[in-house]
Amino acid sequence: MAMQTHAGDPGAFRDFDLNRVPSPCFVVDEARLEQNLRVLADIQDRSGATVLCALKAFSMWDLAPLVSRYLSGVCASGLWEARLGREHYGGIVETFSAGYKADEMADIIALSDHIVFNTPAAKDRFLPMIRESGRAVHIGLRFNPGLPMGEDAKYDPAAPGSRLGTPLDQIDADALKGVDGLHMHTLCEQDLEPLLAIWDHIAPRIKELAPHLKWINFGGGHHITRTDYDREGLIAFLIRVRAETGLHCYLEPGEAVALDAGILVGEVLDVVENDGPNAILDISATCHMPDVIEAPYRPALMGEAGDIKLRLGGPSCLAGDVIGRYAFEQTPEIGARVAFLDQAHYSMVKTTTFNGVRLPALAVWNSTTDALRILREFDYQDFKGRLS
Ligand SMILES: Cc1ncc(COP(=O)(O)O)c(C=O)c1O
């Protein structure tokens, strides 16, 4: 069954003329992004916690100065995101990878303020190198709270048998040698309650370990910028954890940074009748919105209304390159523009050029000033450059 997306508010995009950009194109509203960042900065200010932006979800580095004005840094998934974080963003660079390559570690140490390891063994392997570097890097260890809270094991690092994080009951004094903080990440698009439930589950053990530690990082997956998220409850929780354990709290949301801040604009290339109309778009689920197939989920279409149902799909050879079935007032003309909502996070960072399908251009719009900047258009060289 397809997951239902929680987001889908067109916001100011309702008034955006889709013909102002090339097609296909990701358009990010920097005013909406700033609104999200203000919410996250407020959590940070009033709770005393530190909030980092997860680059894996949103790394449109043209907007790094804006992100850095509100958040305290970034979390990176490995060497290249750490480098992007150091080159373009201000503040802390925290790196976590489930597996580090030895030949990348010197660069990761040079770029990172926090390095989080998935196992005590990996930490022990690289600790001497970190010490020798002379850099005051915080060492973190990812633990697995072992309490699945997600709807789908694929998106739940606490699911049975998970490779992500060392089970909390394996973390003893030896495992914590040289460790400054503990890290967990098991949520996905969740409200506050699952975080509170996990805390109730882990608090007794964390309180025993806390005297040996400086901080705890609660990862991402907190849907903080969704209007119905219990932000006051989160602030109270973070203050309570600090009071009960003495640990400084970190959060590293990704999706919440860019929630509802961007659309993916495309156009209709053709219509095929087969048990109802199929519109072929220049947007491909597999190339441009792979989570539509992977999750799977049905992205919201801007302005969807009417009695005519059309299947929308991509130009690729994949039979399953179908975005979903959508309602229209009338069958769209060839060249008509469409836009999928809430595409700024994850879609943009996951694109591929399978079938040589063109990558969407990247644009920044400001819904307050109406200024539009086309940052980048991709061409044949971008496709060819990934192959040889
Ligand atoms: C370690 C870690 N931190 C942060 C995030 C960001 O999560 P989200 O975008 O759901 O907030 C993820 C997402 O997979 C993650 O794996």
Short mmCIF file of C-alpha atoms and ligand atoms in Angstrom, two decimals:
data_model
loop_
_atom_site.label_atom_id
_atom_site.label_comp_id
_atom_site.label_asym_id
_atom_site.label_seq_id
_atom_site.Cartn_x
_atom_site.Cartn_y
_atom_site.Cartn_z
CA MET A 1 0.00 0.00 0.00
CA ALA A 2 1.29 3.47 -0.90
CA MET A 3 2.24 5.69 2.02
CA GLN A 4 0.17 8.85 2.15
CA THR A 5 2.35 11.92 2.19
CA HIS A 6 1.74 14.09 5.28
CA ALA A 7 2.67 17.26 3.43
CA GLY A 8 1.10 18.72 0.33
CA ASP A 9 0.30 22.33 1.08
CA PRO A 10 0.98 24.37 -2.07
CA GLY A 11 1.49 27.51 0.03
CA ALA A 12 2.67 30.40 -2.12
CA PHE A 13 3.28 28.09 -5.09
CA ARG A 14 -0.47 28.37 -5.74
CA ASP A 15 0.34 31.73 -7.39
CA PHE A 16 3.55 30.70 -9.15
CA ASP A 17 3.42 30.69 -12.96
CA LEU A 18 4.84 27.27 -13.87
CA ASN A 19 5.89 28.59 -17.30
CA ARG A 20 8.54 30.82 -15.75
CA VAL A 21 11.00 27.91 -15.41
CA PRO A 22 12.48 25.36 -17.82
CA SER A 23 10.92 21.90 -17.65
CA PRO A 24 11.53 19.76 -15.70
CA CYS A 25 12.66 21.95 -12.80
CA PHE A 26 12.86 21.86 -9.02
CA VAL A 27 11.76 25.24 -7.68
CA VAL A 28 12.49 26.05 -4.03
CA ASP A 29 10.73 28.94 -2.30
CA GLU A 30 13.40 30.52 -0.14
CA ALA A 31 10.78 32.44 1.87
CA ARG A 32 9.07 29.19 2.85
CA LEU A 33 12.46 27.64 3.63
CA GLU A 34 13.22 30.59 5.91
CA GLN A 35 9.87 30.10 7.66
CA ASN A 36 10.86 26.48 8.42
CA LEU A 37 14.32 27.57 9.56
CA ARG A 38 12.78 30.11 11.96
CA VAL A 39 10.71 27.34 13.56
CA LEU A 40 13.81 25.18 14.00
CA ALA A 41 15.88 28.10 15.32
CA ASP A 42 13.15 28.81 17.86
CA ILE A 43 13.32 25.20 19.08
CA GLN A 44 17.07 25.61 19.38
CA ASP A 45 16.87 28.95 21.23
CA ARG A 46 14.18 27.95 23.70
CA SER A 47 15.37 24.39 24.44
CA GLY A 48 19.13 24.99 24.53
CA ALA A 49 19.57 22.08 22.10
CA THR A 50 21.66 22.28 18.94
CA VAL A 51 19.90 21.78 15.59
CA LEU A 52 21.86 20.65 12.52
CA CYS A 53 20.61 20.35 8.93
CA ALA A 54 20.82 16.81 7.49
CA LEU A 55 22.47 17.32 4.11
CA LYS A 56 21.32 13.90 2.90
CA ALA A 57 17.78 15.33 2.73
CA PHE A 58 18.45 18.84 1.52
CA SER A 59 21.78 20.04 0.22
CA MET A 60 20.91 22.84 -2.21
CA TRP A 61 24.09 24.63 -1.30
CA ASP A 62 23.13 27.86 -3.03
CA LEU A 63 20.90 28.33 0.01
CA ALA A 64 23.62 27.33 2.51
CA PRO A 65 24.07 30.92 3.77
CA LEU A 66 20.34 31.08 4.59
CA VAL A 67 20.40 27.68 6.34
CA SER A 68 23.51 28.67 8.28
CA ARG A 69 21.91 31.91 9.48
CA TYR A 70 19.43 29.86 11.53
CA LEU A 71 20.92 26.42 12.25
CA SER A 72 24.16 25.48 14.01
CA GLY A 73 25.69 23.38 11.25
CA VAL A 74 25.12 20.24 9.25
CA CYS A 75 25.16 16.50 9.58
CA ALA A 76 26.90 14.62 6.80
CA SER A 77 26.63 11.00 5.69
CA GLY A 78 30.25 10.65 4.70
CA LEU A 79 33.23 12.39 3.13
CA TRP A 80 31.55 14.25 0.30
CA GLU A 81 28.70 15.69 2.32
CA ALA A 82 31.20 16.63 5.04
CA ARG A 83 33.22 18.48 2.42
CA LEU A 84 30.13 20.25 1.08
CA GLY A 85 29.22 21.18 4.65
CA ARG A 86 32.67 22.60 5.37
CA GLU A 87 32.95 24.44 2.04
CA HIS A 88 29.54 26.08 2.02
CA TYR A 89 27.86 25.99 5.42
CA GLY A 90 28.93 27.53 8.71
CA GLY A 91 29.13 25.92 12.13
CA ILE A 92 29.46 22.29 13.10
CA VAL A 93 30.08 19.47 10.63
CA GLU A 94 28.97 16.15 12.12
CA THR A 95 29.67 13.01 10.13
CA PHE A 96 28.02 9.65 10.56
CA SER A 97 28.46 6.73 8.23
CA ALA A 98 27.52 3.11 8.87
CA GLY A 99 30.93 2.21 7.41
CA TYR A 100 34.05 4.33 6.92
CA LYS A 101 36.73 3.58 4.35
CA ALA A 102 40.21 3.78 5.85
CA ASP A 103 41.53 5.82 2.92
CA GLU A 104 38.89 8.51 3.49
CA MET A 105 39.34 8.89 7.22
CA ALA A 106 42.15 11.47 7.18
CA ASP A 107 39.94 13.83 5.14
CA ILE A 108 36.87 13.11 7.26
CA ILE A 109 38.88 13.96 10.40
CA ALA A 110 40.11 17.20 8.83
CA LEU A 111 36.56 18.23 7.86
CA SER A 112 34.47 17.08 10.84
CA ASP A 113 33.81 18.42 14.33
CA HIS A 114 31.88 15.31 15.34
CA ILE A 115 32.50 11.82 13.97
CA VAL A 116 29.90 9.23 14.90
CA PHE A 117 30.71 5.53 14.60
CA ASN A 118 28.24 2.71 14.10
CA THR A 119 30.12 0.22 16.28
CA PRO A 120 32.63 0.34 19.16
CA ALA A 121 35.03 -1.66 16.94
CA ALA A 122 35.03 1.03 14.21
CA LYS A 123 35.55 3.68 16.88
CA ASP A 124 38.52 1.77 18.31
CA ARG A 125 39.99 1.29 14.82
CA PHE A 126 40.00 5.01 13.99
CA LEU A 127 40.44 6.60 17.43
CA PRO A 128 44.28 6.57 17.32
CA MET A 129 44.21 8.33 13.94
CA ILE A 130 41.86 10.99 15.29
CA ARG A 131 44.05 11.53 18.36
CA GLU A 132 47.20 11.75 16.19
CA SER A 133 45.56 14.40 14.01
CA GLY A 134 45.59 16.77 16.97
CA ARG A 135 42.07 17.95 16.07
CA ALA A 136 39.58 18.20 18.92
CA VAL A 137 36.98 16.00 17.26
CA HIS A 138 34.00 14.85 19.31
CA ILE A 139 33.57 11.09 19.10
CA GLY A 140 30.06 9.69 18.96
CA LEU A 141 28.67 6.18 19.01
CA ARG A 142 25.36 5.34 17.36
CA PHE A 143 23.16 3.13 19.46
CA ASN A 144 20.03 1.31 18.43
CA PRO A 145 17.19 1.76 20.91
CA GLY A 146 15.57 -1.43 19.62
CA LEU A 147 12.04 -0.08 19.74
CA PRO A 148 10.55 0.03 16.23
CA MET A 149 8.15 2.97 15.86
CA GLY A 150 7.73 3.19 12.08
CA GLU A 151 4.99 1.96 9.78
CA ASP A 152 7.53 0.28 7.50
CA ALA A 153 10.70 -1.64 8.44
CA LYS A 154 12.47 -0.18 5.38
CA TYR A 155 12.35 3.24 7.05
CA ASP A 156 12.88 2.03 10.61
CA PRO A 157 16.48 1.62 11.70
CA ALA A 158 15.16 0.07 14.95
CA ALA A 159 13.52 -2.81 13.07
CA PRO A 160 14.70 -6.33 14.06
CA GLY A 161 18.09 -7.24 12.61
CA SER A 162 18.97 -3.66 11.74
CA ARG A 163 22.59 -2.85 10.84
CA LEU A 164 22.19 0.75 11.98
CA GLY A 165 23.49 1.44 15.46
CA THR A 166 24.83 -0.85 18.17
CA PRO A 167 22.06 -2.33 20.34
CA LEU A 168 21.95 -0.31 23.55
CA ASP A 169 22.41 -3.39 25.74
CA GLN A 170 25.83 -3.96 24.11
CA ILE A 171 27.07 -0.52 25.15
CA ASP A 172 29.23 -0.89 28.24
CA ALA A 173 32.17 0.99 29.77
CA ASP A 174 34.57 -0.49 27.20
CA ALA A 175 32.39 0.55 24.29
CA LEU A 176 32.33 4.11 25.66
CA LYS A 177 36.13 4.50 25.91
CA GLY A 178 36.99 7.76 24.14
CA VAL A 179 33.34 8.49 23.40
CA ASP A 180 31.87 11.97 24.02
CA GLY A 181 28.29 11.33 23.03
CA LEU A 182 25.62 8.90 21.93
CA HIS A 183 23.67 9.17 18.70
CA MET A 184 20.41 7.56 17.62
CA HIS A 185 18.28 7.91 14.53
CA THR A 186 15.17 5.78 14.18
CA LEU A 187 12.30 8.12 13.32
CA CYS A 188 10.82 9.05 9.94
CA GLU A 189 8.21 11.81 9.43
CA GLN A 190 7.11 11.35 13.04
CA ASP A 191 5.31 13.37 15.67
CA LEU A 192 6.64 13.86 19.18
CA GLU A 193 4.97 10.81 20.76
CA PRO A 194 7.30 8.17 19.22
CA LEU A 195 10.32 10.12 20.47
CA LEU A 196 8.82 10.26 23.96
CA ALA A 197 8.08 6.51 23.83
CA ILE A 198 11.67 5.76 22.80
CA TRP A 199 12.96 7.99 25.59
CA ASP A 200 10.84 6.14 28.18
CA HIS A 201 12.32 2.91 26.84
CA ILE A 202 15.99 4.02 26.91
CA ALA A 203 16.08 6.59 29.73
CA PRO A 204 17.09 4.21 32.57
CA ARG A 205 20.16 3.01 30.63
CA ILE A 206 21.05 6.46 29.26
CA LYS A 207 20.96 7.87 32.79
CA GLU A 208 23.45 5.19 33.91
CA LEU A 209 25.77 6.03 31.02
CA ALA A 210 25.33 9.81 31.14
CA PRO A 211 28.08 10.57 33.70
CA HIS A 212 30.63 9.33 31.11
CA LEU A 213 29.20 11.49 28.30
CA LYS A 214 28.71 15.10 27.17
CA TRP A 215 25.84 14.86 24.71
CA ILE A 216 23.08 12.86 23.10
CA ASN A 217 21.97 13.27 19.48
CA PHE A 218 18.36 12.29 18.69
CA GLY A 219 18.95 12.16 14.91
CA GLY A 220 16.32 13.18 12.37
CA GLY A 221 12.81 12.12 11.44
CA HIS A 222 11.14 14.75 13.64
CA HIS A 223 8.45 16.46 11.54
CA ILE A 224 8.90 19.67 13.53
CA THR A 225 7.83 22.15 10.86
CA ARG A 226 4.50 20.46 10.21
CA THR A 227 1.84 22.77 11.65
CA ASP A 228 0.38 20.11 13.95
CA TYR A 229 3.72 19.00 15.44
CA ASP A 230 3.84 19.49 19.21
CA ARG A 231 6.75 21.95 19.30
CA GLU A 232 6.15 23.08 22.88
CA GLY A 233 6.24 19.42 23.91
CA LEU A 234 9.55 18.95 22.09
CA ILE A 235 11.09 21.97 23.83
CA ALA A 236 9.90 20.66 27.21
CA PHE A 237 11.31 17.21 26.38
CA LEU A 238 14.75 18.56 25.41
CA ILE A 239 14.91 20.68 28.57
CA ARG A 240 13.92 17.63 30.64
CA VAL A 241 16.58 15.38 29.08
CA ARG A 242 19.20 18.02 29.84
CA ALA A 243 17.96 18.39 33.42
CA GLU A 244 17.76 14.64 34.08
CA THR A 245 21.02 13.59 32.43
CA GLY A 246 23.22 16.69 32.17
CA LEU A 247 23.65 15.89 28.47
CA HIS A 248 23.54 18.51 25.75
CA CYS A 249 20.93 17.56 23.13
CA TYR A 250 21.34 17.58 19.36
CA LEU A 251 18.73 17.15 16.64
CA GLU A 252 19.51 16.70 12.95
CA PRO A 253 16.31 17.02 10.94
CA GLY A 254 16.44 16.96 7.16
CA GLU A 255 12.92 16.76 5.82
CA ALA A 256 11.66 19.30 8.37
CA VAL A 257 14.14 21.88 7.03
CA ALA A 258 12.69 21.84 3.52
CA LEU A 259 9.15 20.61 4.21
CA ASP A 260 6.70 22.03 1.65
CA ALA A 261 9.42 24.40 0.42
CA GLY A 262 9.76 23.12 -3.14
CA ILE A 263 7.93 21.76 -6.16
CA LEU A 264 8.93 19.72 -9.18
CA VAL A 265 7.57 21.28 -12.37
CA GLY A 266 7.11 19.20 -15.51
CA GLU A 267 5.10 19.09 -18.68
CA VAL A 268 2.89 16.71 -20.61
CA LEU A 269 4.63 15.12 -23.62
CA ASP A 270 1.92 12.77 -24.87
CA VAL A 271 -1.27 10.91 -23.89
CA VAL A 272 -1.71 7.16 -24.42
CA GLU A 273 -5.20 5.64 -24.16
CA ASN A 274 -5.19 2.20 -22.56
CA ASP A 275 -7.95 1.44 -20.09
CA GLY A 276 -8.09 5.21 -19.51
CA PRO A 277 -5.68 7.97 -20.38
CA ASN A 278 -1.97 7.82 -19.48
CA ALA A 279 -0.12 11.12 -19.70
CA ILE A 280 3.61 10.85 -20.36
CA LEU A 281 5.50 13.60 -18.56
CA ASP A 282 9.09 14.81 -18.78
CA ILE A 283 9.19 13.99 -15.05
CA SER A 284 10.13 10.40 -14.30
CA ALA A 285 9.31 8.73 -11.01
CA THR A 286 12.36 6.49 -11.25
CA CYS A 287 14.80 9.26 -12.27
CA HIS A 288 13.44 12.29 -10.43
CA MET A 289 11.23 11.14 -7.55
CA PRO A 290 12.51 7.61 -6.80
CA ASP A 291 10.77 7.53 -3.40
CA VAL A 292 7.47 7.39 -5.29
CA ILE A 293 8.48 3.85 -6.27
CA GLU A 294 10.74 2.97 -3.35
CA ALA A 295 8.54 4.07 -0.44
CA PRO A 296 6.11 3.88 -2.27
CA TYR A 297 4.03 7.04 -1.99
CA ARG A 298 1.78 9.24 -4.09
CA PRO A 299 3.07 12.81 -4.32
CA ALA A 300 0.42 15.53 -4.19
CA LEU A 301 -0.26 17.29 -7.50
CA MET A 302 -0.73 21.04 -7.33
CA GLY A 303 -4.29 22.15 -7.98
CA GLU A 304 -5.67 18.65 -8.40
CA ALA A 305 -9.42 18.83 -9.16
CA GLY A 306 -12.00 17.50 -11.62
CA ASP A 307 -13.65 14.32 -12.86
CA ILE A 308 -11.15 13.17 -15.46
CA LYS A 309 -8.67 10.66 -14.06
CA LEU A 310 -5.27 10.35 -15.72
CA ARG A 311 -2.34 8.12 -14.89
CA LEU A 312 0.83 10.22 -14.90
CA GLY A 313 4.10 8.53 -15.76
CA GLY A 314 7.62 9.21 -16.94
CA PRO A 315 9.33 8.93 -20.32
CA SER A 316 11.61 6.05 -19.27
CA CYS A 317 11.38 2.41 -20.39
CA LEU A 318 10.40 1.21 -16.91
CA ALA A 319 6.80 -0.05 -16.95
CA GLY A 320 6.55 0.93 -13.32
CA ASP A 321 7.66 4.51 -13.96
CA VAL A 322 4.20 5.63 -12.89
CA ILE A 323 3.68 8.53 -10.51
CA GLY A 324 0.02 7.86 -9.81
CA ARG A 325 -3.54 8.51 -10.88
CA TYR A 326 -4.67 12.13 -10.68
CA ALA A 327 -7.83 14.14 -11.29
CA PHE A 328 -8.03 16.84 -13.95
CA GLU A 329 -10.84 19.20 -15.08
CA GLN A 330 -10.01 18.34 -18.69
CA THR A 331 -7.45 16.20 -20.49
CA PRO A 332 -4.29 18.33 -20.43
CA GLU A 333 -2.88 19.66 -23.71
CA ILE A 334 0.54 18.58 -24.90
CA GLY A 335 2.98 21.01 -23.28
CA ALA A 336 0.69 21.73 -20.31
CA ARG A 337 2.61 22.27 -17.11
CA VAL A 338 2.07 20.28 -13.90
CA ALA A 339 3.78 20.45 -10.50
CA PHE A 340 4.23 17.94 -7.70
CA LEU A 341 4.29 19.35 -4.20
CA ASP A 342 6.82 18.95 -1.41
CA GLN A 343 9.74 17.86 -3.59
CA ALA A 344 12.58 19.95 -2.11
CA HIS A 345 13.78 17.24 0.27
CA TYR A 346 15.14 13.86 -0.84
CA SER A 347 13.86 14.01 -4.46
CA MET A 348 16.50 16.54 -5.52
CA VAL A 349 19.39 14.64 -3.95
CA LYS A 350 18.30 11.26 -5.32
CA THR A 351 17.95 11.99 -9.04
CA THR A 352 19.57 9.77 -11.66
CA THR A 353 20.03 9.92 -15.44
CA PHE A 354 18.71 6.40 -16.14
CA ASN A 355 17.69 6.16 -19.83
CA GLY A 356 19.57 9.44 -20.37
CA VAL A 357 16.55 11.28 -19.00
CA ARG A 358 17.36 14.94 -18.42
CA LEU A 359 17.93 16.03 -14.84
CA PRO A 360 15.54 18.73 -13.62
CA ALA A 361 16.92 22.27 -13.59
CA LEU A 362 17.32 23.90 -10.18
CA ALA A 363 15.66 27.22 -9.39
CA VAL A 364 15.13 29.41 -6.35
CA TRP A 365 12.05 31.59 -6.11
CA ASN A 366 11.26 34.06 -3.37
CA SER A 367 7.51 34.15 -2.79
CA THR A 368 7.83 37.43 -0.89
CA THR A 369 9.74 39.41 -3.54
CA ASP A 370 8.78 37.22 -6.54
CA ALA A 371 12.48 37.12 -7.55
CA LEU A 372 13.39 33.99 -9.52
CA ARG A 373 16.88 32.60 -10.08
CA ILE A 374 17.55 29.65 -12.37
CA LEU A 375 20.65 28.20 -10.72
CA ARG A 376 21.48 25.34 -13.00
CA GLU A 377 20.32 23.53 -16.11
CA PHE A 378 21.72 20.10 -16.92
CA ASP A 379 22.75 18.85 -20.34
CA TYR A 380 24.26 15.90 -22.17
CA GLN A 381 27.66 16.46 -20.53
CA ASP A 382 26.18 15.83 -17.09
CA PHE A 383 24.83 12.48 -18.27
CA LYS A 384 28.03 11.53 -20.11
CA GLY A 385 30.25 12.71 -17.26
CA ARG A 386 28.95 9.99 -14.95
CA LEU A 387 29.97 7.29 -17.40
CA SER A 388 33.05 6.46 -19.40
C1 LIG B 1 21.57 9.57 10.69
C2 LIG B 1 20.48 10.42 10.12
N1 LIG B 1 20.30 11.67 10.58
C3 LIG B 1 19.33 12.47 10.09
C4 LIG B 1 18.49 12.05 9.09
C5 LIG B 1 17.42 12.98 8.57
O1 LIG B 1 16.15 12.47 8.74
P1 LIG B 1 14.86 13.28 8.26
O2 LIG B 1 15.13 13.82 6.92
O3 LIG B 1 13.79 12.25 8.26
O4 LIG B 1 14.64 14.35 9.28
C6 LIG B 1 18.62 10.73 8.59
C7 LIG B 1 17.73 10.24 7.52
O5 LIG B 1 17.82 9.15 7.03
C8 LIG B 1 19.65 9.91 9.11
O6 LIG B 1 19.85 8.66 8.64
#
